[in-house]
Amino acid sequence: MTATAIVIDMLIGDPRWPTHPVIWIGRLIKRLERLLRRGQETTGGEEPAALRRKGMILAAVTVGCSGAAMWLLVWVCSLLHPWLGYAVNTWFISTTIAIKGLKDAAYLVYRPLTDNRLEEARKYVGYIVGRDTERMDEPEITRAAVETVAENIVDAVVSPLFFALLGGAPLAMAYRATNTLDSMVGYKNDKYLYFGWCSARLDDVLNWLPARLTGVLLTLLAFADPRLSGARAWRAIRTFAHLHPSPNSGIPESAVAGALGVELGGLNYYGGVASDRARMGWPLKELNREHIVMTVRQLYGVGLLLFMGGLLWAQLLG
């Protein structure tokens, strides 16, 4: 199933019809948050412990409902016909991954850069990062795109497929619900510091093993590509990954930086406020638009390795 799901995603990408499951999960999160918060906008007026309990309820209900609904749908379809159950299971696994979606987003940034249309490139990179983009030059635009693709190799490819191998579409959708929770409420600000704590920690836990698997896969790919450096990718993981504020995101970012021979991280601006992130990798080469293409190739390389792994897994189970 997972191998077929990878092919579907690479060919079709995220479905625009019917409504993408992640949109339904997002709507559920918003409704539950309104119910649990009762109009509370910040931590003021409510104890941190109470907010954490409500956040735990939000996470449990969202993840539980997402996984249970997916299990029920697959079960009913399997009762109607085994092949229908297989098709539904495979299709919904494909909606939890985003290989083509990441590639398309990266190339929306890359294509304007090839014609020196910086304003257009800034606009499209602003769709995939939260930092200020108005004054970015080509190296900064490239860095933002490369960091986004590298980080999301875990969240949008390896992790959902890892859980799909363990439990099909129900477990993959439960993971996607966790990841959506983190993206919506897992912030360290006044509103979500305590309420989103459980969602953020659960996302960290579920991504822990897939992130490290991603580091190994990216290193293997770098060894197989003469334009990249596998030894440097592995050394970058060991040297820089722990400097990232996330326990998981630093692994793919440092691996990609080491493989390419570039430096990621550095100074970003959010609403005009400077934020200096840890540097990862060594600046042996200046970042340029071609590094976006090379990172997308690594993304697809990981997808190919997981495709072969899915075939092997199916043979072992069969």
mmCIF file of C-alpha atoms in Angstrom:
data_model
loop_
_atom_site.group_PDB
_atom_site.id
_atom_site.type_symbol
_atom_site.label_atom_id
_atom_site.label_comp_id
_atom_site.label_asym_id
_atom_site.label_seq_id
_atom_site.Cartn_x
_atom_site.Cartn_y
_atom_site.Cartn_z
ATOM 1 C CA MET A 1 0.000 0.000 0.000
ATOM 2 C CA THR A 2 2.691 2.491 0.946
ATOM 3 C CA ALA A 3 4.596 1.974 -2.314
ATOM 4 C CA THR A 4 1.427 2.575 -4.318
ATOM 5 C CA ALA A 5 0.594 5.612 -2.176
ATOM 6 C CA ILE A 6 4.006 7.122 -2.967
ATOM 7 C CA VAL A 7 3.383 6.693 -6.707
ATOM 8 C CA ILE A 8 -0.066 8.299 -6.384
ATOM 9 C CA ASP A 9 1.364 11.274 -4.526
ATOM 10 C CA MET A 10 4.230 11.733 -6.975
ATOM 11 C CA LEU A 11 1.827 11.684 -9.927
ATOM 12 C CA ILE A 12 -1.208 13.491 -8.515
ATOM 13 C CA GLY A 13 -0.100 15.324 -5.389
ATOM 14 C CA ASP A 14 -2.504 16.736 -2.833
ATOM 15 C CA PRO A 15 -6.127 16.203 -3.895
ATOM 16 C CA ARG A 16 -8.256 19.300 -4.387
ATOM 17 C CA TRP A 17 -11.426 17.224 -4.442
ATOM 18 C CA PRO A 18 -12.967 16.051 -2.263
ATOM 19 C CA THR A 19 -11.804 18.409 0.479
ATOM 20 C CA HIS A 20 -8.363 17.369 1.716
ATOM 21 C CA PRO A 21 -8.517 15.400 5.009
ATOM 22 C CA VAL A 22 -6.111 17.858 6.654
ATOM 23 C CA ILE A 23 -8.641 20.648 6.081
ATOM 24 C CA TRP A 24 -11.270 18.624 7.945
ATOM 25 C CA ILE A 25 -8.785 17.972 10.736
ATOM 26 C CA GLY A 26 -8.030 21.692 10.908
ATOM 27 C CA ARG A 27 -11.739 22.511 11.177
ATOM 28 C CA LEU A 28 -12.107 19.997 14.003
ATOM 29 C CA ILE A 29 -9.173 21.570 15.851
ATOM 30 C CA LYS A 30 -10.655 25.067 15.526
ATOM 31 C CA ARG A 31 -14.061 23.957 16.808
ATOM 32 C CA LEU A 32 -12.591 22.040 19.727
ATOM 33 C CA GLU A 33 -10.336 24.978 20.605
ATOM 34 C CA ARG A 34 -13.307 27.359 20.680
ATOM 35 C CA LEU A 35 -15.192 24.927 22.897
ATOM 36 C CA LEU A 36 -12.295 24.342 25.274
ATOM 37 C CA ARG A 37 -11.021 27.911 25.435
ATOM 38 C CA ARG A 38 -14.453 29.519 25.723
ATOM 39 C CA GLY A 39 -13.215 32.696 24.126
ATOM 40 C CA GLN A 40 -10.001 32.821 26.174
ATOM 41 C CA GLU A 41 -7.363 34.505 23.975
ATOM 42 C CA THR A 42 -4.295 34.387 26.226
ATOM 43 C CA THR A 43 -3.037 32.570 29.297
ATOM 44 C CA GLY A 44 -4.281 35.421 31.474
ATOM 45 C CA GLY A 45 -7.172 34.456 33.748
ATOM 46 C CA GLU A 46 -6.590 30.704 33.528
ATOM 47 C CA GLU A 47 -4.013 28.602 35.319
ATOM 48 C CA PRO A 48 -1.269 26.934 33.248
ATOM 49 C CA ALA A 49 -2.231 23.510 34.628
ATOM 50 C CA ALA A 50 -5.824 23.960 33.497
ATOM 51 C CA LEU A 51 -4.692 25.069 30.039
ATOM 52 C CA ARG A 52 -2.409 22.043 29.746
ATOM 53 C CA ARG A 53 -5.283 19.720 30.670
ATOM 54 C CA LYS A 54 -7.475 21.307 28.026
ATOM 55 C CA GLY A 55 -4.639 21.005 25.521
ATOM 56 C CA MET A 56 -4.336 17.314 26.335
ATOM 57 C CA ILE A 57 -8.054 16.875 25.716
ATOM 58 C CA LEU A 58 -7.707 18.697 22.388
ATOM 59 C CA ALA A 59 -4.851 16.441 21.304
ATOM 60 C CA ALA A 60 -6.520 13.217 22.466
ATOM 61 C CA VAL A 61 -9.864 13.958 20.804
ATOM 62 C CA THR A 62 -8.329 15.211 17.537
ATOM 63 C CA VAL A 63 -5.883 12.334 17.117
ATOM 64 C CA GLY A 64 -8.370 9.739 18.346
ATOM 65 C CA CYS A 65 -11.204 10.916 16.106
ATOM 66 C CA SER A 66 -8.945 11.184 13.047
ATOM 67 C CA GLY A 67 -7.562 7.682 13.457
ATOM 68 C CA ALA A 68 -10.925 6.157 14.411
ATOM 69 C CA ALA A 69 -12.792 7.770 11.511
ATOM 70 C CA MET A 70 -10.167 6.506 9.090
ATOM 71 C CA TRP A 71 -10.279 2.998 10.585
ATOM 72 C CA LEU A 72 -14.087 2.922 10.329
ATOM 73 C CA LEU A 73 -14.062 4.039 6.692
ATOM 74 C CA VAL A 74 -11.449 1.464 5.693
ATOM 75 C CA TRP A 75 -13.274 -1.272 7.641
ATOM 76 C CA VAL A 76 -16.627 -0.539 6.000
ATOM 77 C CA CYS A 77 -15.074 -0.421 2.530
ATOM 78 C CA SER A 78 -13.243 -3.698 3.191
ATOM 79 C CA LEU A 79 -16.556 -5.332 4.127
ATOM 80 C CA LEU A 80 -18.027 -4.216 0.816
ATOM 81 C CA HIS A 81 -15.032 -5.592 -1.098
ATOM 82 C CA PRO A 82 -11.396 -6.263 -0.114
ATOM 83 C CA TRP A 83 -10.096 -4.363 -3.145
ATOM 84 C CA LEU A 84 -12.233 -1.356 -2.249
ATOM 85 C CA GLY A 85 -10.758 -1.411 1.237
ATOM 86 C CA TYR A 86 -7.256 -1.591 -0.247
ATOM 87 C CA ALA A 87 -7.970 1.300 -2.624
ATOM 88 C CA VAL A 88 -9.392 3.542 0.096
ATOM 89 C CA ASN A 89 -6.552 2.694 2.458
ATOM 90 C CA THR A 90 -3.947 3.460 -0.205
ATOM 91 C CA TRP A 91 -5.606 6.669 -1.380
ATOM 92 C CA PHE A 92 -5.813 8.141 2.100
ATOM 93 C CA ILE A 93 -2.209 7.217 2.851
ATOM 94 C CA SER A 94 -1.270 9.217 -0.240
ATOM 95 C CA THR A 95 -3.090 12.260 1.192
ATOM 96 C CA THR A 96 -0.873 12.210 4.279
ATOM 97 C CA ILE A 97 2.342 12.666 2.270
ATOM 98 C CA ALA A 98 3.401 15.598 0.105
ATOM 99 C CA ILE A 99 6.377 14.802 -2.099
ATOM 100 C CA LYS A 100 4.886 16.439 -5.184
ATOM 101 C CA GLY A 101 3.446 19.283 -3.118
ATOM 102 C CA LEU A 102 6.847 20.128 -1.666
ATOM 103 C CA LYS A 103 8.457 19.947 -5.098
ATOM 104 C CA ASP A 104 5.808 22.194 -6.625
ATOM 105 C CA ALA A 105 6.159 24.762 -3.822
ATOM 106 C CA ALA A 106 9.944 24.781 -4.195
ATOM 107 C CA TYR A 107 9.772 25.213 -7.965
ATOM 108 C CA LEU A 108 7.370 28.130 -7.623
ATOM 109 C CA VAL A 109 10.293 29.834 -5.887
ATOM 110 C CA TYR A 110 12.980 28.464 -8.205
ATOM 111 C CA ARG A 111 11.475 29.422 -11.571
ATOM 112 C CA PRO A 112 11.313 33.198 -10.947
ATOM 113 C CA LEU A 113 14.893 33.106 -9.688
ATOM 114 C CA THR A 114 16.060 31.733 -13.034
ATOM 115 C CA ASP A 115 14.789 34.957 -14.661
ATOM 116 C CA ASN A 116 15.919 37.244 -11.827
ATOM 117 C CA ARG A 117 12.302 37.996 -10.903
ATOM 118 C CA LEU A 118 13.079 38.471 -7.223
ATOM 119 C CA GLU A 119 9.756 40.051 -6.289
ATOM 120 C CA GLU A 120 7.870 37.023 -7.579
ATOM 121 C CA ALA A 121 10.285 34.643 -5.858
ATOM 122 C CA ARG A 122 9.837 36.554 -2.588
ATOM 123 C CA LYS A 123 6.068 36.281 -2.945
ATOM 124 C CA TYR A 124 6.150 32.508 -3.405
ATOM 125 C CA VAL A 125 8.712 31.855 -0.686
ATOM 126 C CA GLY A 126 6.417 33.826 1.602
ATOM 127 C CA TYR A 127 3.804 31.126 1.050
ATOM 128 C CA ILE A 128 6.008 28.474 2.672
ATOM 129 C CA VAL A 129 7.838 30.349 5.451
ATOM 130 C CA GLY A 130 6.654 32.623 8.243
ATOM 131 C CA ARG A 131 9.633 34.976 8.142
ATOM 132 C CA ASP A 132 9.737 38.406 6.507
ATOM 133 C CA THR A 133 10.596 38.111 2.821
ATOM 134 C CA GLU A 134 10.413 41.693 1.501
ATOM 135 C CA ARG A 135 14.159 42.323 1.420
ATOM 136 C CA MET A 136 15.486 38.832 0.713
ATOM 137 C CA ASP A 137 18.172 38.432 -1.945
ATOM 138 C CA GLU A 138 18.696 35.232 -3.944
ATOM 139 C CA PRO A 139 20.831 33.423 -1.310
ATOM 140 C CA GLU A 140 18.271 34.196 1.419
ATOM 141 C CA ILE A 141 15.351 33.115 -0.761
ATOM 142 C CA THR A 142 17.233 29.941 -1.618
ATOM 143 C CA ARG A 143 18.029 29.282 2.030
ATOM 144 C CA ALA A 144 14.379 29.627 3.015
ATOM 145 C CA ALA A 145 13.260 27.216 0.283
ATOM 146 C CA VAL A 146 15.995 24.664 1.018
ATOM 147 C CA GLU A 147 15.294 24.738 4.774
ATOM 148 C CA THR A 148 11.564 24.246 4.182
ATOM 149 C CA VAL A 149 11.996 21.269 1.866
ATOM 150 C CA ALA A 150 14.653 19.681 4.085
ATOM 151 C CA GLU A 151 12.636 20.021 7.293
ATOM 152 C CA ASN A 152 9.448 18.724 5.704
ATOM 153 C CA ILE A 153 11.097 15.561 4.398
ATOM 154 C CA VAL A 154 10.376 14.267 7.906
ATOM 155 C CA ASP A 155 6.908 15.719 8.519
ATOM 156 C CA ALA A 156 5.475 15.289 5.037
ATOM 157 C CA VAL A 157 7.171 12.119 3.812
ATOM 158 C CA VAL A 158 9.047 9.835 6.192
ATOM 159 C CA SER A 159 6.867 10.098 9.312
ATOM 160 C CA PRO A 160 3.462 9.488 7.668
ATOM 161 C CA LEU A 161 4.877 6.589 5.651
ATOM 162 C CA PHE A 162 6.546 5.165 8.763
ATOM 163 C CA PHE A 163 3.195 5.085 10.568
ATOM 164 C CA ALA A 164 1.401 3.846 7.444
ATOM 165 C CA LEU A 165 3.727 0.838 7.404
ATOM 166 C CA LEU A 166 2.781 0.142 11.022
ATOM 167 C CA GLY A 167 -0.954 0.713 10.797
ATOM 168 C CA GLY A 168 -2.118 1.760 7.356
ATOM 169 C CA ALA A 169 -4.193 4.862 6.712
ATOM 170 C CA PRO A 170 -5.668 5.040 10.252
ATOM 171 C CA LEU A 171 -2.260 5.402 11.911
ATOM 172 C CA ALA A 172 -0.928 7.654 9.141
ATOM 173 C CA MET A 173 -3.962 9.933 9.557
ATOM 174 C CA ALA A 174 -3.524 9.960 13.330
ATOM 175 C CA TYR A 175 0.040 11.134 12.760
ATOM 176 C CA ARG A 176 -1.149 13.780 10.299
ATOM 177 C CA ALA A 177 -3.621 15.002 12.921
ATOM 178 C CA THR A 178 -0.758 15.345 15.412
ATOM 179 C CA ASN A 179 1.334 17.270 12.912
ATOM 180 C CA THR A 180 -1.612 19.557 12.100
ATOM 181 C CA LEU A 181 -2.152 20.191 15.801
ATOM 182 C CA ASP A 182 1.470 21.225 16.161
ATOM 183 C CA SER A 183 1.237 23.586 13.191
ATOM 184 C CA MET A 184 -1.914 25.223 14.581
ATOM 185 C CA VAL A 185 -1.432 25.371 18.350
ATOM 186 C CA GLY A 186 2.159 24.266 19.033
ATOM 187 C CA TYR A 187 3.549 27.792 19.496
ATOM 188 C CA LYS A 188 5.519 29.209 22.398
ATOM 189 C CA ASN A 189 3.535 32.431 22.700
ATOM 190 C CA ASP A 190 1.088 33.754 25.276
ATOM 191 C CA LYS A 191 -1.912 32.122 23.654
ATOM 192 C CA TYR A 192 -0.515 28.625 23.138
ATOM 193 C CA LEU A 193 2.442 28.209 25.504
ATOM 194 C CA TYR A 194 0.454 25.923 27.809
ATOM 195 C CA PHE A 195 -2.597 25.068 25.726
ATOM 196 C CA GLY A 196 -0.435 23.804 22.830
ATOM 197 C CA TRP A 197 2.202 22.138 25.002
ATOM 198 C CA CYS A 198 0.806 18.602 24.629
ATOM 199 C CA SER A 199 0.397 18.913 20.849
ATOM 200 C CA ALA A 200 3.970 20.156 20.409
ATOM 201 C CA ARG A 201 5.457 17.448 22.626
ATOM 202 C CA LEU A 202 3.408 14.687 20.983
ATOM 203 C CA ASP A 203 4.614 15.821 17.561
ATOM 204 C CA ASP A 204 8.217 15.744 18.816
ATOM 205 C CA VAL A 205 7.778 12.206 20.160
ATOM 206 C CA LEU A 206 6.174 10.809 17.004
ATOM 207 C CA ASN A 207 8.809 12.390 14.758
ATOM 208 C CA TRP A 208 11.777 11.298 16.879
ATOM 209 C CA LEU A 209 12.527 7.971 15.167
ATOM 210 C CA PRO A 210 11.472 9.019 11.620
ATOM 211 C CA ALA A 211 13.726 12.100 11.848
ATOM 212 C CA ARG A 212 16.737 9.943 12.616
ATOM 213 C CA LEU A 213 15.796 7.517 9.866
ATOM 214 C CA THR A 214 15.625 10.528 7.524
ATOM 215 C CA GLY A 215 19.168 11.496 8.515
ATOM 216 C CA VAL A 216 20.397 8.020 7.573
ATOM 217 C CA LEU A 217 18.513 8.052 4.248
ATOM 218 C CA LEU A 218 19.841 11.500 3.298
ATOM 219 C CA THR A 219 23.370 10.410 4.142
ATOM 220 C CA LEU A 220 23.058 7.267 1.999
ATOM 221 C CA LEU A 221 21.727 9.332 -0.888
ATOM 222 C CA ALA A 222 24.631 11.765 -0.564
ATOM 223 C CA PHE A 223 27.129 8.898 -0.722
ATOM 224 C CA ALA A 224 25.436 7.699 -3.927
ATOM 225 C CA ASP A 225 25.558 11.117 -5.634
ATOM 226 C CA PRO A 226 29.004 12.382 -6.750
ATOM 227 C CA ARG A 227 27.739 15.985 -6.519
ATOM 228 C CA LEU A 228 27.068 15.554 -2.796
ATOM 229 C CA SER A 229 29.107 14.482 0.213
ATOM 230 C CA GLY A 230 27.827 11.657 2.381
ATOM 231 C CA ALA A 231 30.667 11.958 4.871
ATOM 232 C CA ARG A 232 30.021 15.668 5.305
ATOM 233 C CA ALA A 233 26.257 15.076 5.654
ATOM 234 C CA TRP A 234 26.813 12.607 8.490
ATOM 235 C CA ARG A 235 29.366 14.857 10.165
ATOM 236 C CA ALA A 236 26.969 17.801 9.920
ATOM 237 C CA ILE A 237 24.225 15.832 11.668
ATOM 238 C CA ARG A 238 26.546 14.983 14.544
ATOM 239 C CA THR A 239 27.919 18.522 14.750
ATOM 240 C CA PHE A 240 24.922 20.788 14.199
ATOM 241 C CA ALA A 241 21.590 18.942 14.587
ATOM 242 C CA HIS A 242 21.435 19.407 18.366
ATOM 243 C CA LEU A 243 21.739 23.192 17.962
ATOM 244 C CA HIS A 244 18.313 23.437 16.315
ATOM 245 C CA PRO A 245 15.458 24.426 18.679
ATOM 246 C CA SER A 246 13.532 21.358 17.503
ATOM 247 C CA PRO A 247 14.814 17.932 18.603
ATOM 248 C CA ASN A 248 14.021 16.602 15.124
ATOM 249 C CA SER A 249 14.161 19.333 12.459
ATOM 250 C CA GLY A 250 17.882 19.900 12.867
ATOM 251 C CA ILE A 251 18.643 16.421 11.554
ATOM 252 C CA PRO A 252 17.349 16.762 7.966
ATOM 253 C CA GLU A 253 18.422 20.406 7.739
ATOM 254 C CA SER A 254 21.985 19.711 8.849
ATOM 255 C CA ALA A 255 22.168 16.601 6.640
ATOM 256 C CA VAL A 256 21.115 18.589 3.570
ATOM 257 C CA ALA A 257 23.466 21.455 4.463
ATOM 258 C CA GLY A 258 26.402 19.084 4.878
ATOM 259 C CA ALA A 259 25.619 17.185 1.685
ATOM 260 C CA LEU A 260 25.388 20.398 -0.348
ATOM 261 C CA GLY A 261 28.365 22.087 1.287
ATOM 262 C CA VAL A 262 26.337 25.130 2.329
ATOM 263 C CA GLU A 263 25.360 26.813 5.571
ATOM 264 C CA LEU A 264 21.702 26.907 6.635
ATOM 265 C CA GLY A 265 20.197 28.805 9.532
ATOM 266 C CA GLY A 266 21.214 32.320 10.459
ATOM 267 C CA LEU A 267 19.420 35.632 10.783
ATOM 268 C CA ASN A 268 15.677 35.756 10.060
ATOM 269 C CA TYR A 269 13.118 38.495 10.653
ATOM 270 C CA TYR A 270 9.597 37.943 11.924
ATOM 271 C CA GLY A 271 7.398 41.011 11.887
ATOM 272 C CA GLY A 272 10.521 43.134 11.771
ATOM 273 C CA VAL A 273 12.019 41.416 14.828
ATOM 274 C CA ALA A 274 15.389 39.740 14.306
ATOM 275 C CA SER A 275 15.794 36.079 15.233
ATOM 276 C CA ASP A 276 19.237 34.494 14.943
ATOM 277 C CA ARG A 277 18.970 30.733 14.407
ATOM 278 C CA ALA A 278 21.845 28.353 14.879
ATOM 279 C CA ARG A 279 23.996 27.834 11.790
ATOM 280 C CA MET A 280 24.130 24.330 10.342
ATOM 281 C CA GLY A 281 26.708 23.115 7.851
ATOM 282 C CA TRP A 282 29.830 24.753 6.502
ATOM 283 C CA PRO A 283 29.671 27.633 3.956
ATOM 284 C CA LEU A 284 31.903 25.959 1.380
ATOM 285 C CA LYS A 285 29.629 27.227 -1.397
ATOM 286 C CA GLU A 286 27.419 30.275 -1.671
ATOM 287 C CA LEU A 287 23.732 29.426 -1.728
ATOM 288 C CA ASN A 288 22.165 29.809 -5.156
ATOM 289 C CA ARG A 289 18.970 28.740 -6.887
ATOM 290 C CA GLU A 290 20.410 25.418 -8.081
ATOM 291 C CA HIS A 291 20.582 24.262 -4.485
ATOM 292 C CA ILE A 292 16.773 24.254 -4.489
ATOM 293 C CA VAL A 293 16.812 21.749 -7.359
ATOM 294 C CA MET A 294 19.437 19.618 -5.600
ATOM 295 C CA THR A 295 17.370 19.558 -2.400
ATOM 296 C CA VAL A 296 14.255 18.514 -4.319
ATOM 297 C CA ARG A 297 16.302 15.677 -5.830
ATOM 298 C CA GLN A 298 17.165 14.536 -2.322
ATOM 299 C CA LEU A 299 13.465 14.712 -1.423
ATOM 300 C CA TYR A 300 12.606 12.471 -4.374
ATOM 301 C CA GLY A 301 15.536 10.210 -3.538
ATOM 302 C CA VAL A 302 14.097 9.642 -0.081
ATOM 303 C CA GLY A 303 10.732 8.909 -1.697
ATOM 304 C CA LEU A 304 12.367 6.330 -3.983
ATOM 305 C CA LEU A 305 14.133 4.622 -1.077
ATOM 306 C CA LEU A 306 10.862 4.460 0.852
ATOM 307 C CA PHE A 307 9.103 3.119 -2.243
ATOM 308 C CA MET A 308 11.593 0.261 -2.390
ATOM 309 C CA GLY A 309 11.232 -0.215 1.353
ATOM 310 C CA GLY A 310 7.465 -0.418 0.975
ATOM 311 C CA LEU A 311 7.796 -3.112 -1.684
ATOM 312 C CA LEU A 312 10.155 -5.070 0.537
ATOM 313 C CA TRP A 313 7.809 -4.713 3.498
ATOM 314 C CA ALA A 314 4.908 -6.009 1.402
ATOM 315 C CA GLN A 315 6.984 -9.019 0.339
ATOM 316 C CA LEU A 316 7.880 -9.800 3.936
ATOM 317 C CA LEU A 317 4.247 -9.593 5.043
ATOM 318 C CA GLY A 318 3.018 -11.528 2.008
#
